[in-house]
Amino acid sequence: MAISITRDDKQYITEDAPVLYELDNPEAEQRPPVPDSPVAPAHTPHKGTPDHMVLRTENLVKKYGKRTVVNHVSIDVTQGEIVGLLGPNGAGKTTTFYMTTGLIIPNEGQIYINDMNITKYPVYRRAQYGIGYLAQEPSVFRKLSVEDNIRAVLQMTKTTVEYQKEKLESLLDEFSLQHVRKNLGDQLSGGERRRTEIARCLAINPKFIMLDEPFAGVDPIAVEDIQRVVYSLKEKNIGILITDHNAPETLSITDRAYLLFDGKILFQGTSEQLAENPVVREKYLGTQFIFNRKKFN
C-alpha cells in the first residue's frame, strides 16, 4: 500500500518501505548550467574481489516528469578509500547519493556491490550486504542512553551476548564515548551525537558507510574530530562515500571526488586534481580556494 510521508519539507511516497519515491524534488529547480567545456578524466573501477569490494553505479538516471535531475551518472567507491560527492545546490548530488543508498529508485541504471546487482534492494537489505548509512538528520534514539543506542543495533545482529558486550565496550572506547555512555541522546553535543551514530553504524561491521552531510551542525573543533573518525574507518578497510556542502573540509580527507553539475559528472579525480582544475575553481570552489590535505596518521 502506498503511503505519503514528509521528510525535510519534501513529500515522498513509499511502496516498499524504506524505499522512497520523491514527489517534488527541489534539486531539479534552479540547476546550474554545465560549463561549455566540462572536464571529466576517465576513471575505470575494477569489479572488486571478496576481500576488496567495490560499490558502484552505472549510468544512473532520475527524472521527475520531464525534468532529468541525474543524467547517466557512474560513480564507485572501493573498500579502504574515501570518496566525495560534491556539487552546488541543484546539481543532482543528493539524488545520486540517495539512489546509491536505496532511498530513491532510479529510472534507469544499475547499482552493484562487486557483480551483485542491488538496484532494487531497500536500505535495510543493503545493510545486510554491508552498506551502512548515516543520515544528515539526527538519528540517535533521543530517550535512550548512548550505550543503549549502540546496544539496540548490536541486539539485531546474529551474535552472542558476550560478543555484543565486548563490541559495545570496544566501540565506546574507540569513539571516546565512555564518559557519556549513560547520557541520553537528546543530551549530546553535535560531535558526540555524530560519534554515537557512526559507532552504531560500525555495530553491523559494514563494508561501506554512506555519510550524508557529516559536518553539518557541528562546530569547527568537532569537524576535525569527525574527520579523524572517518579517516580511522578508512584504515579499517571500510569504503566511505561522503556528500557535504563543506567542500574544503570534505576534500581535505577524500582520496577522490566527483563534482556534479546539472545532473552530470563535470569532473572526477583526486582531491588535489579537483582543487587545481581551473574550471572547477571558477565554477564551484572559487578562484581563491586553498586546498589543505589533512593527515591523521
PDB file of C-alpha atoms in Angstrom:
ATOM      1  CA  MET A   1       0.000   0.000   0.000  1.00  0.00           C
ATOM      2  CA  ALA A   2       1.360   3.416  -0.924  1.00  0.00           C
ATOM      3  CA  ILE A   3       1.876   5.880   1.916  1.00  0.00           C
ATOM      4  CA  SER A   4       2.612   9.600   1.573  1.00  0.00           C
ATOM      5  CA  ILE A   5       5.112  10.964   4.082  1.00  0.00           C
ATOM      6  CA  THR A   6       7.087  14.166   4.568  1.00  0.00           C
ATOM      7  CA  ARG A   7      10.810  14.442   5.316  1.00  0.00           C
ATOM      8  CA  ASP A   8      12.753  17.722   5.452  1.00  0.00           C
ATOM      9  CA  ASP A   9       9.815  19.611   3.915  1.00  0.00           C
ATOM     10  CA  LYS A  10       9.787  17.218   0.935  1.00  0.00           C
ATOM     11  CA  GLN A  11       6.920  14.920   0.110  1.00  0.00           C
ATOM     12  CA  TYR A  12       7.569  11.274  -0.635  1.00  0.00           C
ATOM     13  CA  ILE A  13       5.504   8.245  -1.464  1.00  0.00           C
ATOM     14  CA  THR A  14       6.548   4.825  -0.218  1.00  0.00           C
ATOM     15  CA  GLU A  15       5.636   1.452  -1.640  1.00  0.00           C
ATOM     16  CA  ASP A  16       8.219  -0.965  -0.238  1.00  0.00           C
ATOM     17  CA  ALA A  17       9.376   0.915   2.833  1.00  0.00           C
ATOM     18  CA  PRO A  18      12.003   2.119   3.411  1.00  0.00           C
ATOM     19  CA  VAL A  19      12.408   2.775  -0.330  1.00  0.00           C
ATOM     20  CA  LEU A  20      11.218   6.296  -1.051  1.00  0.00           C
ATOM     21  CA  TYR A  21       9.935   7.893  -4.230  1.00  0.00           C
ATOM     22  CA  GLU A  22      10.220  11.670  -4.103  1.00  0.00           C
ATOM     23  CA  LEU A  23       7.230  13.557  -5.485  1.00  0.00           C
ATOM     24  CA  ASP A  24       8.670  17.041  -5.541  1.00  0.00           C
ATOM     25  CA  ASN A  25      12.407  17.496  -5.780  1.00  0.00           C
ATOM     26  CA  PRO A  26      13.835  20.979  -5.159  1.00  0.00           C
ATOM     27  CA  GLU A  27      17.152  19.863  -6.642  1.00  0.00           C
ATOM     28  CA  ALA A  28      15.563  19.972 -10.077  1.00  0.00           C
ATOM     29  CA  GLU A  29      14.891  23.689  -9.706  1.00  0.00           C
ATOM     30  CA  GLN A  30      17.431  26.412 -10.482  1.00  0.00           C
ATOM     31  CA  ARG A  31      20.014  23.876 -11.555  1.00  0.00           C
ATOM     32  CA  PRO A  32      23.353  25.389 -12.583  1.00  0.00           C
ATOM     33  CA  PRO A  33      24.228  25.056 -16.273  1.00  0.00           C
ATOM     34  CA  VAL A  34      27.008  22.742 -17.343  1.00  0.00           C
ATOM     35  CA  PRO A  35      30.060  24.758 -18.435  1.00  0.00           C
ATOM     36  CA  ASP A  36      30.801  24.814 -22.166  1.00  0.00           C
ATOM     37  CA  SER A  37      33.912  22.668 -21.791  1.00  0.00           C
ATOM     38  CA  PRO A  38      33.338  20.230 -18.936  1.00  0.00           C
ATOM     39  CA  VAL A  39      36.245  18.074 -17.953  1.00  0.00           C
ATOM     40  CA  ALA A  40      35.944  14.581 -16.538  1.00  0.00           C
ATOM     41  CA  PRO A  41      39.123  12.489 -16.555  1.00  0.00           C
ATOM     42  CA  ALA A  42      38.400   8.816 -17.103  1.00  0.00           C
ATOM     43  CA  HIS A  43      38.273   6.524 -14.088  1.00  0.00           C
ATOM     44  CA  THR A  44      37.740   2.806 -14.641  1.00  0.00           C
ATOM     45  CA  PRO A  45      36.714   0.927 -11.497  1.00  0.00           C
ATOM     46  CA  HIS A  46      37.637  -2.699 -11.052  1.00  0.00           C
ATOM     47  CA  LYS A  47      34.774  -5.043 -10.201  1.00  0.00           C
ATOM     48  CA  GLY A  48      36.132  -5.985  -6.818  1.00  0.00           C
ATOM     49  CA  THR A  49      37.027  -9.185  -5.025  1.00  0.00           C
ATOM     50  CA  PRO A  50      35.534 -10.838  -1.921  1.00  0.00           C
ATOM     51  CA  ASP A  51      38.308  -9.230   0.174  1.00  0.00           C
ATOM     52  CA  HIS A  52      38.312  -5.870  -1.592  1.00  0.00           C
ATOM     53  CA  MET A  53      34.771  -4.986  -2.570  1.00  0.00           C
ATOM     54  CA  VAL A  54      33.536  -2.168  -4.806  1.00  0.00           C
ATOM     55  CA  LEU A  55      30.241  -0.312  -4.571  1.00  0.00           C
ATOM     56  CA  ARG A  56      29.473   1.176  -7.971  1.00  0.00           C
ATOM     57  CA  THR A  57      26.704   2.737 -10.014  1.00  0.00           C
ATOM     58  CA  GLU A  58      26.308   2.510 -13.765  1.00  0.00           C
ATOM     59  CA  ASN A  59      24.542   5.236 -15.743  1.00  0.00           C
ATOM     60  CA  LEU A  60      22.047   6.283 -13.070  1.00  0.00           C
ATOM     61  CA  VAL A  61      19.156   8.390 -14.365  1.00  0.00           C
ATOM     62  CA  LYS A  62      16.459  10.075 -12.285  1.00  0.00           C
ATOM     63  CA  LYS A  63      13.586  12.017 -13.816  1.00  0.00           C
ATOM     64  CA  TYR A  64      10.726  13.978 -12.287  1.00  0.00           C
ATOM     65  CA  GLY A  65       8.195  14.488 -15.011  1.00  0.00           C
ATOM     66  CA  LYS A  66      10.076  15.996 -17.940  1.00  0.00           C
ATOM     67  CA  ARG A  67      12.995  17.094 -15.787  1.00  0.00           C
ATOM     68  CA  THR A  68      16.124  14.953 -15.723  1.00  0.00           C
ATOM     69  CA  VAL A  69      17.757  15.517 -12.346  1.00  0.00           C
ATOM     70  CA  VAL A  70      20.513  12.899 -12.697  1.00  0.00           C
ATOM     71  CA  ASN A  71      21.737  12.083 -16.196  1.00  0.00           C
ATOM     72  CA  HIS A  72      23.753   8.858 -16.638  1.00  0.00           C
ATOM     73  CA  VAL A  73      25.980   9.166 -13.580  1.00  0.00           C
ATOM     74  CA  SER A  74      28.506   6.421 -12.819  1.00  0.00           C
ATOM     75  CA  ILE A  75      30.478   6.516  -9.569  1.00  0.00           C
ATOM     76  CA  ASP A  76      32.317   3.969  -7.460  1.00  0.00           C
ATOM     77  CA  VAL A  77      33.949   3.556  -4.078  1.00  0.00           C
ATOM     78  CA  THR A  78      36.321   0.764  -3.093  1.00  0.00           C
ATOM     79  CA  GLN A  79      36.859  -0.580   0.394  1.00  0.00           C
ATOM     80  CA  GLY A  80      39.596   1.390   2.119  1.00  0.00           C
ATOM     81  CA  GLU A  81      39.088   4.714   0.330  1.00  0.00           C
ATOM     82  CA  ILE A  82      37.183   7.928   0.992  1.00  0.00           C
ATOM     83  CA  VAL A  83      35.256   9.359  -1.963  1.00  0.00           C
ATOM     84  CA  GLY A  84      33.479  12.719  -2.076  1.00  0.00           C
ATOM     85  CA  LEU A  85      30.306  13.527  -3.998  1.00  0.00           C
ATOM     86  CA  LEU A  86      30.192  17.287  -4.468  1.00  0.00           C
ATOM     87  CA  GLY A  87      28.277  19.934  -6.369  1.00  0.00           C
ATOM     88  CA  PRO A  88      26.269  23.142  -5.939  1.00  0.00           C
ATOM     89  CA  ASN A  89      22.613  23.121  -4.938  1.00  0.00           C
ATOM     90  CA  GLY A  90      20.508  21.516  -7.645  1.00  0.00           C
ATOM     91  CA  ALA A  91      23.410  19.669  -9.276  1.00  0.00           C
ATOM     92  CA  GLY A  92      21.964  16.216  -8.544  1.00  0.00           C
ATOM     93  CA  LYS A  93      24.486  15.058  -5.957  1.00  0.00           C
ATOM     94  CA  THR A  94      21.920  14.412  -3.213  1.00  0.00           C
ATOM     95  CA  THR A  95      19.655  12.482  -5.569  1.00  0.00           C
ATOM     96  CA  THR A  96      22.645  10.427  -6.753  1.00  0.00           C
ATOM     97  CA  PHE A  97      23.614   9.765  -3.139  1.00  0.00           C
ATOM     98  CA  TYR A  98      20.073   8.711  -2.206  1.00  0.00           C
ATOM     99  CA  MET A  99      19.844   6.356  -5.187  1.00  0.00           C
ATOM    100  CA  THR A 100      23.122   4.765  -4.099  1.00  0.00           C
ATOM    101  CA  THR A 101      21.878   4.301  -0.526  1.00  0.00           C
ATOM    102  CA  GLY A 102      18.499   2.941  -1.653  1.00  0.00           C
ATOM    103  CA  LEU A 103      16.320   5.860  -0.526  1.00  0.00           C
ATOM    104  CA  ILE A 104      15.316   6.681  -4.110  1.00  0.00           C
ATOM    105  CA  ILE A 105      14.779   4.291  -7.018  1.00  0.00           C
ATOM    106  CA  PRO A 106      16.475   5.276 -10.317  1.00  0.00           C
ATOM    107  CA  ASN A 107      14.523   5.428 -13.579  1.00  0.00           C
ATOM    108  CA  GLU A 108      17.492   3.918 -15.365  1.00  0.00           C
ATOM    109  CA  GLY A 109      20.870   2.484 -14.441  1.00  0.00           C
ATOM    110  CA  GLN A 110      22.193  -0.122 -12.050  1.00  0.00           C
ATOM    111  CA  ILE A 111      23.893  -0.316  -8.652  1.00  0.00           C
ATOM    112  CA  TYR A 112      26.296  -3.108  -7.770  1.00  0.00           C
ATOM    113  CA  ILE A 113      28.400  -4.493  -4.959  1.00  0.00           C
ATOM    114  CA  ASN A 114      31.079  -6.235  -6.987  1.00  0.00           C
ATOM    115  CA  ASP A 115      28.937  -8.111  -9.550  1.00  0.00           C
ATOM    116  CA  MET A 116      25.814  -8.362  -7.388  1.00  0.00           C
ATOM    117  CA  ASN A 117      23.000  -6.126  -8.600  1.00  0.00           C
ATOM    118  CA  ILE A 118      21.362  -4.363  -5.627  1.00  0.00           C
ATOM    119  CA  THR A 119      19.449  -1.702  -7.584  1.00  0.00           C
ATOM    120  CA  LYS A 120      16.042  -2.758  -6.262  1.00  0.00           C
ATOM    121  CA  TYR A 121      17.154  -3.541  -2.724  1.00  0.00           C
ATOM    122  CA  PRO A 122      15.727  -1.267   0.014  1.00  0.00           C
ATOM    123  CA  VAL A 123      18.007   0.297   2.621  1.00  0.00           C
ATOM    124  CA  TYR A 124      17.588  -2.449   5.231  1.00  0.00           C
ATOM    125  CA  ARG A 125      18.521  -5.164   2.741  1.00  0.00           C
ATOM    126  CA  ARG A 126      21.565  -3.244   1.533  1.00  0.00           C
ATOM    127  CA  ALA A 127      22.630  -3.058   5.183  1.00  0.00           C
ATOM    128  CA  GLN A 128      22.586  -6.857   5.269  1.00  0.00           C
ATOM    129  CA  TYR A 129      25.148  -6.797   2.462  1.00  0.00           C
ATOM    130  CA  GLY A 130      27.427  -4.368   4.259  1.00  0.00           C
ATOM    131  CA  ILE A 131      26.226  -0.845   3.426  1.00  0.00           C
ATOM    132  CA  GLY A 132      25.816   1.438   6.421  1.00  0.00           C
ATOM    133  CA  TYR A 133      24.001   4.769   6.098  1.00  0.00           C
ATOM    134  CA  LEU A 134      24.381   7.834   8.306  1.00  0.00           C
ATOM    135  CA  ALA A 135      21.643  10.380   7.645  1.00  0.00           C
ATOM    136  CA  GLN A 136      22.152  14.124   7.835  1.00  0.00           C
ATOM    137  CA  GLU A 137      19.344  14.458  10.383  1.00  0.00           C
ATOM    138  CA  PRO A 138      19.947  13.301  13.966  1.00  0.00           C
ATOM    139  CA  SER A 139      19.205   9.583  14.077  1.00  0.00           C
ATOM    140  CA  VAL A 140      20.030   8.723  17.681  1.00  0.00           C
ATOM    141  CA  PHE A 141      17.186   7.498  19.829  1.00  0.00           C
ATOM    142  CA  ARG A 142      16.684  10.620  21.906  1.00  0.00           C
ATOM    143  CA  LYS A 143      15.386   8.906  25.035  1.00  0.00           C
ATOM    144  CA  LEU A 144      17.954   6.109  25.058  1.00  0.00           C
ATOM    145  CA  SER A 145      21.427   6.381  26.524  1.00  0.00           C
ATOM    146  CA  VAL A 146      24.488   6.283  24.285  1.00  0.00           C
ATOM    147  CA  GLU A 147      25.239   2.702  25.278  1.00  0.00           C
ATOM    148  CA  ASP A 148      21.623   1.634  24.685  1.00  0.00           C
ATOM    149  CA  ASN A 149      21.657   3.308  21.248  1.00  0.00           C
ATOM    150  CA  ILE A 150      24.586   1.107  20.264  1.00  0.00           C
ATOM    151  CA  ARG A 151      23.257  -1.958  22.096  1.00  0.00           C
ATOM    152  CA  ALA A 152      19.940  -1.727  20.212  1.00  0.00           C
ATOM    153  CA  VAL A 153      21.761  -2.281  16.915  1.00  0.00           C
ATOM    154  CA  LEU A 154      24.025  -4.985  18.294  1.00  0.00           C
ATOM    155  CA  GLN A 155      20.999  -6.932  19.500  1.00  0.00           C
ATOM    156  CA  MET A 156      19.749  -7.180  15.916  1.00  0.00           C
ATOM    157  CA  THR A 157      22.922  -8.967  14.822  1.00  0.00           C
ATOM    158  CA  LYS A 158      23.213 -12.744  14.923  1.00  0.00           C
ATOM    159  CA  THR A 159      25.941 -12.747  17.547  1.00  0.00           C
ATOM    160  CA  THR A 160      26.344 -13.978  21.101  1.00  0.00           C
ATOM    161  CA  VAL A 161      25.536 -11.825  24.107  1.00  0.00           C
ATOM    162  CA  GLU A 162      29.184 -11.998  25.153  1.00  0.00           C
ATOM    163  CA  TYR A 163      30.318 -10.719  21.753  1.00  0.00           C
ATOM    164  CA  GLN A 164      27.780  -7.879  21.930  1.00  0.00           C
ATOM    165  CA  LYS A 165      29.102  -6.809  25.355  1.00  0.00           C
ATOM    166  CA  GLU A 166      32.695  -6.821  24.113  1.00  0.00           C
ATOM    167  CA  LYS A 167      31.773  -4.973  20.918  1.00  0.00           C
ATOM    168  CA  LEU A 168      29.868  -2.329  22.879  1.00  0.00           C
ATOM    169  CA  GLU A 169      32.837  -1.606  25.142  1.00  0.00           C
ATOM    170  CA  SER A 170      35.181  -1.550  22.151  1.00  0.00           C
ATOM    171  CA  LEU A 171      33.019   0.997  20.300  1.00  0.00           C
ATOM    172  CA  LEU A 172      32.618   3.205  23.369  1.00  0.00           C
ATOM    173  CA  ASP A 173      36.409   3.257  23.773  1.00  0.00           C
ATOM    174  CA  GLU A 174      37.162   3.754  20.092  1.00  0.00           C
ATOM    175  CA  PHE A 175      34.842   6.738  19.713  1.00  0.00           C
ATOM    176  CA  SER A 176      35.665   8.340  23.083  1.00  0.00           C
ATOM    177  CA  LEU A 177      32.127   7.859  24.384  1.00  0.00           C
ATOM    178  CA  GLN A 178      32.802   6.208  27.733  1.00  0.00           C
ATOM    179  CA  HIS A 179      32.286   9.460  29.632  1.00  0.00           C
ATOM    180  CA  VAL A 180      28.811   9.983  28.091  1.00  0.00           C
ATOM    181  CA  ARG A 181      27.708   6.340  27.882  1.00  0.00           C
ATOM    182  CA  LYS A 182      24.818   6.964  30.314  1.00  0.00           C
ATOM    183  CA  ASN A 183      23.744  10.263  28.726  1.00  0.00           C
ATOM    184  CA  LEU A 184      20.506  10.329  26.757  1.00  0.00           C
ATOM    185  CA  GLY A 185      20.570  11.023  23.050  1.00  0.00           C
ATOM    186  CA  ASP A 186      18.994  14.469  23.462  1.00  0.00           C
ATOM    187  CA  GLN A 187      21.734  15.482  25.915  1.00  0.00           C
ATOM    188  CA  LEU A 188      24.629  15.068  23.481  1.00  0.00           C
ATOM    189  CA  SER A 189      26.625  17.741  21.690  1.00  0.00           C
ATOM    190  CA  GLY A 190      26.759  17.693  17.898  1.00  0.00           C
ATOM    191  CA  GLY A 191      30.117  15.920  17.869  1.00  0.00           C
ATOM    192  CA  GLU A 192      29.075  13.362  20.496  1.00  0.00           C
ATOM    193  CA  ARG A 193      25.899  12.629  18.576  1.00  0.00           C
ATOM    194  CA  ARG A 194      27.812  12.103  15.316  1.00  0.00           C
ATOM    195  CA  ARG A 195      30.296   9.767  17.024  1.00  0.00           C
ATOM    196  CA  THR A 196      27.432   7.785  18.533  1.00  0.00           C
ATOM    197  CA  GLU A 197      25.754   7.472  15.137  1.00  0.00           C
ATOM    198  CA  ILE A 198      28.970   6.292  13.473  1.00  0.00           C
ATOM    199  CA  ALA A 199      29.598   3.823  16.311  1.00  0.00           C
ATOM    200  CA  ARG A 200      26.104   2.436  15.719  1.00  0.00           C
ATOM    201  CA  CYS A 201      26.914   2.018  12.022  1.00  0.00           C
ATOM    202  CA  LEU A 202      30.007   0.013  12.922  1.00  0.00           C
ATOM    203  CA  ALA A 203      27.966  -2.342  15.080  1.00  0.00           C
ATOM    204  CA  ILE A 204      26.949  -4.223  11.910  1.00  0.00           C
ATOM    205  CA  ASN A 205      30.569  -4.455  10.656  1.00  0.00           C
ATOM    206  CA  PRO A 206      29.868  -2.674   7.339  1.00  0.00           C
ATOM    207  CA  LYS A 207      31.976  -2.823   4.195  1.00  0.00           C
ATOM    208  CA  PHE A 208      30.830   0.687   3.204  1.00  0.00           C
ATOM    209  CA  ILE A 209      29.420   3.692   5.055  1.00  0.00           C
ATOM    210  CA  MET A 210      27.424   6.427   3.336  1.00  0.00           C
ATOM    211  CA  LEU A 211      27.823   9.773   5.132  1.00  0.00           C
ATOM    212  CA  ASP A 212      25.193  12.408   4.365  1.00  0.00           C
ATOM    213  CA  GLU A 213      26.400  15.868   5.428  1.00  0.00           C
ATOM    214  CA  PRO A 214      28.545  14.526   8.302  1.00  0.00           C
ATOM    215  CA  PHE A 215      29.933  18.009   9.085  1.00  0.00           C
ATOM    216  CA  ALA A 216      26.553  19.741   9.271  1.00  0.00           C
ATOM    217  CA  GLY A 217      25.520  21.080  12.652  1.00  0.00           C
ATOM    218  CA  VAL A 218      28.864  20.568  14.384  1.00  0.00           C
ATOM    219  CA  ASP A 219      31.369  23.213  15.485  1.00  0.00           C
ATOM    220  CA  PRO A 220      34.835  23.553  13.852  1.00  0.00           C
ATOM    221  CA  ILE A 221      36.630  21.586  16.579  1.00  0.00           C
ATOM    222  CA  ALA A 222      34.098  18.764  16.269  1.00  0.00           C
ATOM    223  CA  VAL A 223      34.505  18.764  12.465  1.00  0.00           C
ATOM    224  CA  GLU A 224      38.153  17.777  12.830  1.00  0.00           C
ATOM    225  CA  ASP A 225      37.147  15.165  15.392  1.00  0.00           C
ATOM    226  CA  ILE A 226      34.669  13.666  12.904  1.00  0.00           C
ATOM    227  CA  GLN A 227      37.310  13.772  10.157  1.00  0.00           C
ATOM    228  CA  ARG A 228      39.678  11.821  12.363  1.00  0.00           C
ATOM    229  CA  VAL A 229      36.960   9.227  12.941  1.00  0.00           C
ATOM    230  CA  VAL A 230      36.222   8.984   9.194  1.00  0.00           C
ATOM    231  CA  TYR A 231      39.921   8.531   8.465  1.00  0.00           C
ATOM    232  CA  SER A 232      40.061   5.714  11.015  1.00  0.00           C
ATOM    233  CA  LEU A 233      37.224   3.974   9.152  1.00  0.00           C
ATOM    234  CA  LYS A 234      39.348   4.010   6.017  1.00  0.00           C
ATOM    235  CA  GLU A 235      42.134   2.294   7.938  1.00  0.00           C
ATOM    236  CA  LYS A 236      39.616  -0.418   8.880  1.00  0.00           C
ATOM    237  CA  ASN A 237      39.206  -1.119   5.150  1.00  0.00           C
ATOM    238  CA  ILE A 238      35.753   0.488   5.050  1.00  0.00           C
ATOM    239  CA  GLY A 239      34.775   2.386   1.910  1.00  0.00           C
ATOM    240  CA  ILE A 240      33.348   5.849   2.623  1.00  0.00           C
ATOM    241  CA  LEU A 241      31.107   7.917   0.351  1.00  0.00           C
ATOM    242  CA  ILE A 242      30.608  11.488   1.609  1.00  0.00           C
ATOM    243  CA  THR A 243      28.287  14.153   0.318  1.00  0.00           C
ATOM    244  CA  ASP A 244      28.630  17.508   2.060  1.00  0.00           C
ATOM    245  CA  HIS A 245      28.283  21.216   1.251  1.00  0.00           C
ATOM    246  CA  ASN A 246      31.511  21.899   3.129  1.00  0.00           C
ATOM    247  CA  ALA A 247      33.837  21.343   0.166  1.00  0.00           C
ATOM    248  CA  PRO A 248      37.108  22.416   1.879  1.00  0.00           C
ATOM    249  CA  GLU A 249      36.660  20.036   4.808  1.00  0.00           C
ATOM    250  CA  THR A 250      35.423  17.213   2.569  1.00  0.00           C
ATOM    251  CA  LEU A 251      38.274  17.490   0.060  1.00  0.00           C
ATOM    252  CA  SER A 252      40.815  17.661   2.869  1.00  0.00           C
ATOM    253  CA  ILE A 253      40.210  13.976   3.718  1.00  0.00           C
ATOM    254  CA  THR A 254      38.903  12.392   0.495  1.00  0.00           C
ATOM    255  CA  ASP A 255      41.105  10.303  -1.791  1.00  0.00           C
ATOM    256  CA  ARG A 256      38.936  11.039  -4.814  1.00  0.00           C
ATOM    257  CA  ALA A 257      35.897  13.144  -5.569  1.00  0.00           C
ATOM    258  CA  TYR A 258      33.159  13.593  -8.148  1.00  0.00           C
ATOM    259  CA  LEU A 259      31.822  17.055  -8.993  1.00  0.00           C
ATOM    260  CA  LEU A 260      28.300  17.148 -10.414  1.00  0.00           C
ATOM    261  CA  PHE A 261      26.787  19.939 -12.493  1.00  0.00           C
ATOM    262  CA  ASP A 262      23.301  19.858 -13.993  1.00  0.00           C
ATOM    263  CA  GLY A 263      22.922  16.174 -13.225  1.00  0.00           C
ATOM    264  CA  LYS A 264      26.170  15.116 -14.921  1.00  0.00           C
ATOM    265  CA  ILE A 265      29.709  14.493 -13.756  1.00  0.00           C
ATOM    266  CA  LEU A 266      31.713  17.604 -14.591  1.00  0.00           C
ATOM    267  CA  PHE A 267      34.967  16.375 -13.073  1.00  0.00           C
ATOM    268  CA  GLN A 268      36.334  13.326 -11.308  1.00  0.00           C
ATOM    269  CA  GLY A 269      39.771  12.752  -9.917  1.00  0.00           C
ATOM    270  CA  THR A 270      41.867  13.048  -6.794  1.00  0.00           C
ATOM    271  CA  SER A 271      41.132  15.858  -4.378  1.00  0.00           C
ATOM    272  CA  GLU A 272      44.354  17.539  -5.486  1.00  0.00           C
ATOM    273  CA  GLN A 273      43.360  17.340  -9.165  1.00  0.00           C
ATOM    274  CA  LEU A 274      39.932  18.754  -8.433  1.00  0.00           C
ATOM    275  CA  ALA A 275      41.347  21.603  -6.330  1.00  0.00           C
ATOM    276  CA  GLU A 276      43.854  22.552  -9.042  1.00  0.00           C
ATOM    277  CA  ASN A 277      41.483  22.422 -12.026  1.00  0.00           C
ATOM    278  CA  PRO A 278      40.735  25.937 -13.336  1.00  0.00           C
ATOM    279  CA  VAL A 279      37.185  25.110 -14.481  1.00  0.00           C
ATOM    280  CA  VAL A 280      36.342  23.573 -11.099  1.00  0.00           C
ATOM    281  CA  ARG A 281      37.787  26.595  -9.300  1.00  0.00           C
ATOM    282  CA  GLU A 282      35.872  29.032 -11.494  1.00  0.00           C
ATOM    283  CA  LYS A 283      32.535  27.250 -11.359  1.00  0.00           C
ATOM    284  CA  TYR A 284      32.491  25.760  -7.867  1.00  0.00           C
ATOM    285  CA  LEU A 285      35.396  26.177  -5.448  1.00  0.00           C
ATOM    286  CA  GLY A 286      36.250  29.803  -6.154  1.00  0.00           C
ATOM    287  CA  THR A 287      39.460  31.215  -7.575  1.00  0.00           C
ATOM    288  CA  GLN A 288      40.883  31.901  -4.091  1.00  0.00           C
ATOM    289  CA  PHE A 289      40.281  28.369  -2.832  1.00  0.00           C
ATOM    290  CA  ILE A 290      43.195  26.957  -0.823  1.00  0.00           C
ATOM    291  CA  PHE A 291      43.500  23.182  -0.611  1.00  0.00           C
ATOM    292  CA  ASN A 292      44.719  21.731   2.675  1.00  0.00           C
ATOM    293  CA  ARG A 293      45.270  17.977   2.916  1.00  0.00           C
ATOM    294  CA  LYS A 294      44.744  16.692   6.452  1.00  0.00           C
ATOM    295  CA  LYS A 295      46.590  13.686   7.779  1.00  0.00           C
ATOM    296  CA  PHE A 296      45.709  11.748  10.895  1.00  0.00           C
ATOM    297  CA  ASN A 297      48.371   9.036  10.958  1.00  0.00           C
TER     298      ASN A 297
END
